[in-house]
Short mmCIF file of C-alpha atoms in Angstrom, two decimals:
data_model
loop_
_atom_site.label_atom_id
_atom_site.label_comp_id
_atom_site.label_asym_id
_atom_site.label_seq_id
_atom_site.Cartn_x
_atom_site.Cartn_y
_atom_site.Cartn_z
CA MET V 842 0.00 0.00 0.00
CA LYS V 843 1.28 3.49 -0.87
CA ASN V 844 1.93 6.12 1.76
CA TYR V 845 -0.73 8.84 1.96
CA ASN V 846 -0.15 12.39 3.16
CA VAL V 847 -3.10 13.44 5.32
CA GLY V 848 -4.37 16.49 7.13
CA ILE V 849 -6.37 16.76 10.35
CA ILE V 850 -8.96 19.54 10.34
CA GLY V 851 -10.03 20.35 13.89
CA ALA V 852 -6.72 19.12 15.27
CA THR V 853 -6.95 20.93 18.61
CA GLY V 854 -10.21 19.28 19.73
CA MET V 855 -10.49 15.99 21.60
CA VAL V 856 -11.23 13.86 18.53
CA GLY V 857 -8.50 15.68 16.60
CA GLN V 858 -6.07 14.84 19.40
CA ARG V 859 -7.11 11.20 19.22
CA PHE V 860 -6.53 11.22 15.46
CA MET V 861 -2.99 12.45 16.06
CA LEU V 862 -2.17 9.63 18.46
CA LEU V 863 -3.67 6.99 16.17
CA LEU V 864 -1.74 8.28 13.18
CA GLU V 865 1.59 8.87 14.94
CA ASN V 866 3.01 5.58 13.66
CA HIS V 867 0.41 4.55 11.10
CA PRO V 868 1.86 2.33 8.34
CA TRP V 869 -0.09 4.04 5.51
CA PHE V 870 -0.93 7.57 6.66
CA SER V 871 1.52 10.40 7.43
CA VAL V 872 0.20 13.59 9.03
CA LYS V 873 1.47 16.58 7.07
CA ILE V 874 -1.07 19.29 7.93
CA LEU V 875 -2.77 20.32 11.17
CA ALA V 876 -5.56 22.87 10.87
CA ALA V 877 -8.08 24.48 13.18
CA SER V 878 -9.93 27.77 13.57
CA SER V 879 -8.43 31.19 12.91
CA ARG V 880 -7.80 31.50 16.68
CA SER V 881 -5.20 28.75 16.48
CA ALA V 882 -3.78 29.50 13.03
CA GLY V 883 -0.15 30.63 12.93
CA LYS V 884 0.74 29.08 16.29
CA THR V 885 2.71 25.90 16.79
CA TYR V 886 0.47 22.99 17.65
CA GLU V 887 1.83 22.90 21.21
CA GLU V 888 0.97 26.58 21.66
CA ALA V 889 -2.44 26.23 20.03
CA VAL V 890 -3.63 23.26 22.06
CA GLY V 891 -2.09 24.41 25.33
CA ALA V 892 -4.04 23.22 28.38
CA LYS V 893 -6.72 21.72 26.11
CA TRP V 894 -4.63 18.57 25.55
CA ALA V 895 -6.95 15.91 27.01
CA MET V 896 -5.15 12.66 26.22
CA THR V 897 -3.45 10.61 28.93
CA THR V 898 -0.22 10.48 26.89
CA PRO V 899 1.76 13.64 26.03
CA ILE V 900 1.65 15.40 22.68
CA PRO V 901 3.95 13.45 20.34
CA GLU V 902 7.18 15.35 19.70
CA LYS V 903 6.71 15.14 15.92
CA TYR V 904 3.59 17.33 16.11
CA LYS V 905 4.59 19.95 18.67
CA ASN V 906 6.25 22.42 16.30
CA ILE V 907 3.95 22.03 13.31
CA VAL V 908 2.42 25.43 12.57
CA VAL V 909 -1.38 25.18 12.59
CA LYS V 910 -3.15 26.36 9.46
CA ASP V 911 -6.54 28.07 9.17
CA ALA V 912 -9.03 25.39 8.10
CA MET V 913 -11.08 27.92 6.12
CA ALA V 914 -8.65 30.54 4.82
CA ASP V 915 -5.92 28.02 3.95
CA ALA V 916 -8.23 25.36 2.47
CA LYS V 917 -6.87 25.56 -1.08
CA GLU V 918 -3.28 25.26 0.14
CA ILE V 919 -4.17 22.38 2.47
CA ALA V 920 -6.04 20.48 -0.26
CA GLY V 921 -3.03 20.81 -2.55
CA GLU V 922 -0.61 19.32 -0.02
CA VAL V 923 -2.46 16.20 1.17
CA ASP V 924 -4.09 13.14 -0.37
CA PHE V 925 -7.13 13.46 1.90
CA ILE V 926 -8.22 14.97 5.20
CA PHE V 927 -9.76 13.78 8.44
CA CYS V 928 -12.36 16.29 9.66
CA ALA V 929 -13.37 16.70 13.32
CA VAL V 930 -14.43 20.32 13.68
CA ASP V 931 -16.60 21.95 16.32
CA MET V 932 -18.85 24.13 14.18
CA LYS V 933 -22.54 24.61 13.45
CA LYS V 934 -23.99 21.88 11.24
CA ASP V 935 -24.49 24.08 8.17
CA GLU V 936 -20.98 25.49 8.50
CA THR V 937 -19.50 22.00 8.81
CA LYS V 938 -21.41 20.78 5.77
CA ALA V 939 -20.18 23.74 3.73
CA LEU V 940 -16.59 23.21 4.90
CA GLU V 941 -16.60 19.53 3.97
CA GLU V 942 -18.11 20.14 0.55
CA MET V 943 -15.58 22.93 -0.06
CA TYR V 944 -12.69 20.51 0.50
CA ALA V 945 -14.36 17.87 -1.67
CA LYS V 946 -14.76 20.40 -4.49
CA LEU V 947 -11.05 21.21 -4.10
CA GLU V 948 -10.56 17.53 -5.09
CA CYS V 949 -9.58 16.55 -1.56
CA PRO V 950 -11.48 13.52 -0.17
CA VAL V 951 -12.95 14.12 3.29
CA VAL V 952 -13.22 11.40 5.95
CA SER V 953 -15.44 13.01 8.54
CA ASN V 954 -16.18 12.42 12.19
CA ASN V 955 -18.91 15.09 12.10
CA SER V 956 -22.67 14.62 11.92
CA ALA V 957 -23.47 17.31 9.33
CA ASN V 958 -23.42 15.05 6.27
CA ARG V 959 -24.56 11.77 7.83
CA LEU V 960 -28.04 11.96 6.35
CA THR V 961 -26.99 13.43 2.99
CA PRO V 962 -28.41 10.79 0.62
CA ASP V 963 -25.27 10.29 -1.50
CA VAL V 964 -22.74 10.50 1.35
CA PRO V 965 -21.71 7.05 2.59
CA MET V 966 -21.82 6.55 6.35
CA ILE V 967 -19.67 3.48 6.78
CA VAL V 968 -18.83 1.01 9.51
CA PRO V 969 -16.40 -1.23 7.57
CA GLU V 970 -17.64 -4.45 9.19
CA ILE V 971 -21.29 -3.62 8.52
CA ASN V 972 -21.85 -1.75 5.25
CA PRO V 973 -18.62 -1.44 3.21
CA GLU V 974 -20.70 -1.71 0.02
CA HIS V 975 -22.05 1.81 0.59
CA ALA V 976 -18.73 3.18 -0.72
CA ALA V 977 -20.12 2.42 -4.18
CA ILE V 978 -22.26 5.60 -3.92
CA ILE V 979 -19.12 7.77 -4.18
CA PRO V 980 -19.19 8.07 -8.02
CA ALA V 981 -22.76 9.43 -7.79
CA GLN V 982 -21.68 11.98 -5.18
CA ARG V 983 -18.73 13.02 -7.33
CA ALA V 984 -21.11 13.54 -10.25
CA ARG V 985 -23.28 15.82 -8.10
CA LEU V 986 -20.29 17.78 -6.81
CA GLY V 987 -18.57 17.91 -10.21
CA THR V 988 -15.37 16.35 -8.87
CA LYS V 989 -12.95 13.67 -10.02
CA ARG V 990 -11.27 12.80 -6.69
CA GLY V 991 -13.17 14.74 -4.07
CA PHE V 992 -15.98 13.32 -1.97
CA VAL V 993 -17.22 13.20 1.61
CA ALA V 994 -17.55 9.99 3.64
CA VAL V 995 -18.66 9.97 7.27
CA LYS V 996 -18.70 7.68 10.27
CA SER V 997 -21.85 7.14 12.26
CA ASN V 998 -22.72 8.43 15.72
CA CYS V 999 -20.39 7.09 18.40
CA SER V 1000 -23.07 5.42 20.53
CA LEU V 1001 -24.26 3.27 17.59
CA GLN V 1002 -20.91 1.50 17.55
CA SER V 1003 -21.86 -0.52 20.62
CA TYR V 1004 -25.28 -2.00 19.85
CA VAL V 1005 -25.64 -1.84 16.03
CA PRO V 1006 -22.66 -4.19 15.43
CA ALA V 1007 -24.29 -6.78 17.71
CA LEU V 1008 -27.65 -6.45 15.93
CA HIS V 1009 -26.28 -6.59 12.38
CA PRO V 1010 -25.45 -10.34 12.20
CA LEU V 1011 -28.91 -11.14 13.65
CA ARG V 1012 -30.84 -9.30 10.94
CA GLN V 1013 -31.09 -12.62 9.06
CA PHE V 1014 -33.74 -13.67 11.61
CA GLY V 1015 -36.10 -10.81 10.76
CA LEU V 1016 -35.15 -8.00 13.14
CA GLU V 1017 -38.35 -5.98 13.69
CA ARG V 1018 -38.01 -3.74 16.75
CA VAL V 1019 -35.18 -2.48 18.94
CA LEU V 1020 -35.23 -0.61 22.23
CA VAL V 1021 -31.88 0.66 23.46
CA CYS V 1022 -30.68 2.68 26.45
CA THR V 1023 -27.17 4.05 26.12
CA TYR V 1024 -24.87 5.09 28.97
CA GLN V 1025 -22.37 7.45 27.44
CA ALA V 1026 -18.98 8.65 28.68
CA ILE V 1027 -18.11 12.31 29.12
CA SER V 1028 -15.43 12.26 26.42
CA GLY V 1029 -18.35 12.01 23.98
CA ALA V 1030 -19.05 15.62 24.92
CA GLY V 1031 -15.38 16.54 24.51
CA LYS V 1032 -14.98 16.75 28.28
CA THR V 1033 -12.79 15.38 31.05
CA PHE V 1034 -13.58 15.31 34.76
CA ALA V 1035 -11.20 18.26 35.18
CA THR V 1036 -13.21 20.35 32.71
CA TRP V 1037 -16.63 19.02 33.75
CA PRO V 1038 -16.57 18.47 37.54
CA GLU V 1039 -20.38 18.56 37.61
CA MET V 1040 -20.35 15.05 36.15
CA ILE V 1041 -18.57 13.53 39.13
CA ASP V 1042 -21.05 11.38 41.08
CA ASN V 1043 -23.78 12.34 38.62
CA VAL V 1044 -25.94 11.05 35.75
CA ILE V 1045 -27.63 13.38 33.26
CA PRO V 1046 -30.65 11.80 31.51
CA TYR V 1047 -30.40 13.90 28.36
CA ILE V 1048 -27.86 14.35 25.55
CA GLY V 1049 -29.00 16.83 22.92
CA GLY V 1050 -29.80 15.22 19.57
CA GLU V 1051 -28.46 11.84 20.60
CA GLU V 1052 -31.71 9.93 20.78
CA GLU V 1053 -32.76 11.08 17.32
CA LYS V 1054 -29.42 9.98 15.86
CA SER V 1055 -29.69 6.63 17.64
CA GLU V 1056 -33.09 5.99 16.09
CA ILE V 1057 -32.43 7.25 12.54
CA GLU V 1058 -28.79 6.49 11.70
CA PRO V 1059 -28.96 2.67 12.02
CA LEU V 1060 -31.53 2.63 9.21
CA LYS V 1061 -29.04 4.32 6.88
CA LEU V 1062 -26.35 1.79 7.85
CA PHE V 1063 -28.82 -1.00 7.02
CA GLY V 1064 -29.97 0.73 3.81
CA THR V 1065 -29.29 -0.02 0.16
CA ILE V 1066 -28.02 1.97 -2.80
CA GLU V 1067 -30.84 2.77 -5.19
CA GLY V 1068 -29.87 4.89 -8.17
CA ASN V 1069 -27.89 7.90 -6.95
CA VAL V 1070 -28.83 7.69 -3.27
CA ILE V 1071 -28.62 5.44 -0.25
CA LYS V 1072 -32.18 4.53 0.69
CA PRO V 1073 -32.53 3.87 4.43
CA ALA V 1074 -34.00 0.56 5.53
CA SER V 1075 -37.67 0.67 6.54
CA SER V 1076 -37.07 -1.64 9.51
CA PRO V 1077 -36.36 -2.37 12.27
CA MET V 1078 -38.03 0.35 14.30
CA PHE V 1079 -35.68 1.87 16.88
CA THR V 1080 -36.47 3.70 20.09
CA ALA V 1081 -33.70 5.05 22.33
CA GLN V 1082 -32.90 6.80 25.58
CA CYS V 1083 -29.41 8.24 26.01
CA LEU V 1084 -27.84 9.10 29.37
CA ARG V 1085 -24.53 10.78 30.23
CA VAL V 1086 -22.71 8.84 32.94
CA PRO V 1087 -19.56 9.56 34.99
CA CYS V 1088 -17.09 7.49 32.92
CA SER V 1089 -14.11 8.98 31.11
CA ASP V 1090 -14.40 6.78 27.99
CA GLY V 1091 -16.69 4.02 26.77
CA HIS V 1092 -20.32 3.97 25.65
CA MET V 1093 -22.48 1.11 26.93
CA GLY V 1094 -25.83 0.08 25.50
CA ALA V 1095 -28.60 -2.07 26.95
CA ALA V 1096 -30.49 -3.43 23.96
CA PHE V 1097 -33.79 -5.29 23.56
CA ALA V 1098 -34.67 -6.87 20.20
CA LYS V 1099 -37.80 -8.40 18.66
CA PHE V 1100 -37.71 -10.69 15.59
CA SER V 1101 -40.30 -11.92 13.08
CA GLY V 1102 -38.46 -15.19 12.50
CA LYS V 1103 -37.41 -17.96 14.83
CA LEU V 1104 -34.18 -17.34 16.70
CA PRO V 1105 -31.62 -20.11 17.19
CA PRO V 1106 -30.61 -21.17 20.73
CA MET V 1107 -28.65 -18.62 22.75
CA ASP V 1108 -25.36 -20.49 22.33
CA GLU V 1109 -25.75 -20.33 18.56
CA ILE V 1110 -26.33 -16.56 18.72
CA ILE V 1111 -23.14 -16.23 20.75
CA ASP V 1112 -21.31 -18.32 18.14
CA ILE V 1113 -22.62 -16.03 15.39
CA TRP V 1114 -21.20 -13.05 17.24
CA ASP V 1115 -17.87 -14.66 18.09
CA ASN V 1116 -17.28 -15.87 14.53
CA TYR V 1117 -18.44 -12.76 12.70
CA LYS V 1118 -15.91 -11.15 10.36
CA GLY V 1119 -16.38 -8.11 8.16
CA ARG V 1120 -14.61 -6.60 5.19
CA ALA V 1121 -12.07 -4.93 7.50
CA GLN V 1122 -10.95 -8.34 8.79
CA GLU V 1123 -10.93 -9.86 5.28
CA LEU V 1124 -8.64 -7.09 4.03
CA LYS V 1125 -6.54 -7.20 7.22
CA LEU V 1126 -6.69 -3.41 7.49
CA PRO V 1127 -4.10 -1.96 9.90
CA SER V 1128 -6.67 -0.67 12.42
CA ALA V 1129 -9.07 -3.62 12.17
CA PRO V 1130 -9.48 -5.64 15.38
CA GLU V 1131 -8.70 -9.32 15.06
CA LYS V 1132 -12.21 -9.95 16.40
CA PHE V 1133 -14.95 -7.43 15.73
CA LEU V 1134 -17.36 -8.86 18.33
CA THR V 1135 -16.40 -10.53 21.60
CA TYR V 1136 -18.96 -12.15 23.90
CA PHE V 1137 -18.27 -12.33 27.64
CA ARG V 1138 -20.01 -15.18 29.45
CA GLU V 1139 -19.49 -13.70 32.93
CA ASP V 1140 -22.62 -12.10 34.38
CA ASN V 1141 -20.79 -8.88 35.24
CA ARG V 1142 -19.17 -8.21 31.85
CA PRO V 1143 -18.55 -6.23 29.76
CA GLN V 1144 -17.46 -3.47 32.13
CA THR V 1145 -16.51 -0.03 30.89
CA LYS V 1146 -13.21 0.24 32.75
CA LEU V 1147 -12.13 -3.34 32.04
CA ASP V 1148 -13.25 -3.83 28.45
CA ARG V 1149 -13.35 -0.52 26.55
CA ASP V 1150 -9.75 -0.97 25.33
CA LEU V 1151 -10.37 -4.41 23.80
CA TYR V 1152 -8.25 -4.84 20.65
CA GLY V 1153 -6.83 -1.36 21.01
CA GLY V 1154 -10.29 0.09 21.61
CA MET V 1155 -11.53 -1.13 18.22
CA GLY V 1156 -13.34 -4.27 19.40
CA VAL V 1157 -16.99 -4.39 20.45
CA SER V 1158 -17.91 -6.25 23.64
CA ILE V 1159 -21.22 -8.04 24.29
CA GLY V 1160 -22.62 -9.78 27.36
CA ARG V 1161 -25.68 -10.81 29.37
CA LEU V 1162 -27.63 -12.32 26.45
CA ARG V 1163 -30.93 -13.71 27.69
CA ALA V 1164 -34.62 -14.04 26.85
CA ASP V 1165 -36.94 -11.12 27.56
CA THR V 1166 -40.59 -11.11 28.61
CA GLN V 1167 -41.66 -8.40 26.10
CA TYR V 1168 -38.99 -8.57 23.43
CA ASP V 1169 -37.28 -11.78 22.28
CA ILE V 1170 -33.79 -11.13 23.62
CA LYS V 1171 -31.84 -8.55 25.56
CA PHE V 1172 -28.12 -7.98 25.98
CA VAL V 1173 -25.51 -5.41 27.00
CA CYS V 1174 -22.79 -4.07 24.70
CA LEU V 1175 -19.81 -1.72 24.93
CA SER V 1176 -17.47 0.18 22.63
CA HIS V 1177 -14.77 2.80 23.12
CA ASN V 1178 -16.40 6.02 21.97
CA THR V 1179 -13.32 8.02 20.92
CA LEU V 1180 -11.59 5.02 19.32
CA ARG V 1181 -14.08 2.69 17.61
CA GLY V 1182 -16.79 5.33 17.92
CA ALA V 1183 -14.88 8.36 16.63
CA ALA V 1184 -11.30 8.77 15.42
CA GLY V 1185 -10.47 5.05 15.24
CA GLY V 1186 -13.62 4.30 13.26
CA ALA V 1187 -12.76 7.10 10.83
CA VAL V 1188 -9.19 5.84 10.39
CA LEU V 1189 -10.50 2.33 9.72
CA MET V 1190 -12.97 3.72 7.17
CA ALA V 1191 -10.15 5.63 5.45
CA GLU V 1192 -8.12 2.43 5.29
CA LEU V 1193 -11.07 0.68 3.65
CA LEU V 1194 -11.53 3.49 1.10
CA CYS V 1195 -7.84 3.40 0.23
CA ALA V 1196 -7.72 -0.39 -0.01
CA GLU V 1197 -10.80 -0.44 -2.25
CA GLY V 1198 -9.41 2.27 -4.56
CA TYR V 1199 -11.71 5.17 -3.71
CA ILE V 1200 -8.78 7.29 -2.52
CA ASP V 1201 -5.85 7.10 -4.96
#
């Protein structure tokens, strides 16, 4: 595989910081450009991020003295110096959408962590182990944008990465209805306990926009390409409640599922999960976990603190599968929200797009 020069737009934020750590020694991707808002532009990265560095490991030396560029004003220069960009900005949705399309029209592919383009009909929202075939919509998007190389691809909402992977292999049994309650870490809000002390010993039963995303986005992941758009699936029906809990990292979901067909015995469901492989594992992508889904048979697993870092934070943990009195089954699942759910998921998607020839 060739070496790709990449840029990180929104490099000073928490997800941008995570991108930098993941890409520090990446075998395919070399970070050449760091960009952020005009407030940070012209400063070295170390000066720009300052006390906002939220990772548990220090800023890598190779990034400290890179001069941060202005994501808007320097866009043409940035697009000319990299093969593609990772985007993790903190902007209004319409501003983010405009920014991403601007880079795409500058013939710079965009791999986005943002929500602005997730429901754009010709923008693929990809989890490589679930819907890699949605990358085939990219030529239609390029035709709309009038580009040859440029396009936008996005990753889904971070909380989906826990329960949707567990549901996907069971769709063969006629998945009809899903109820899920998510228990989401504070890093999903870009916070640490130092910056958000109100979360210590506290649970907040509301996360703005999260429940809507949790109910709508899975249907796009399960959708099909029809003509020049991705048509969302009409089922299953999702209903969700999303709570912020006092954990640093790791989103947990408690899921209940109803099926139209007959389910196999519980042990066979566990075998389906344990043996499931996706396109990322077939291609042996650098960031792909050896096992996508891991089932824990202990009654008290998965646990956020113990299991969020499974396979470098890219594995999904499942446990407590059992029959339910109103739905057919219920189970608990866990994923690392800033790794599998955010920057790591975007890096894995970029690897897929490169391996499949969508980024040259």
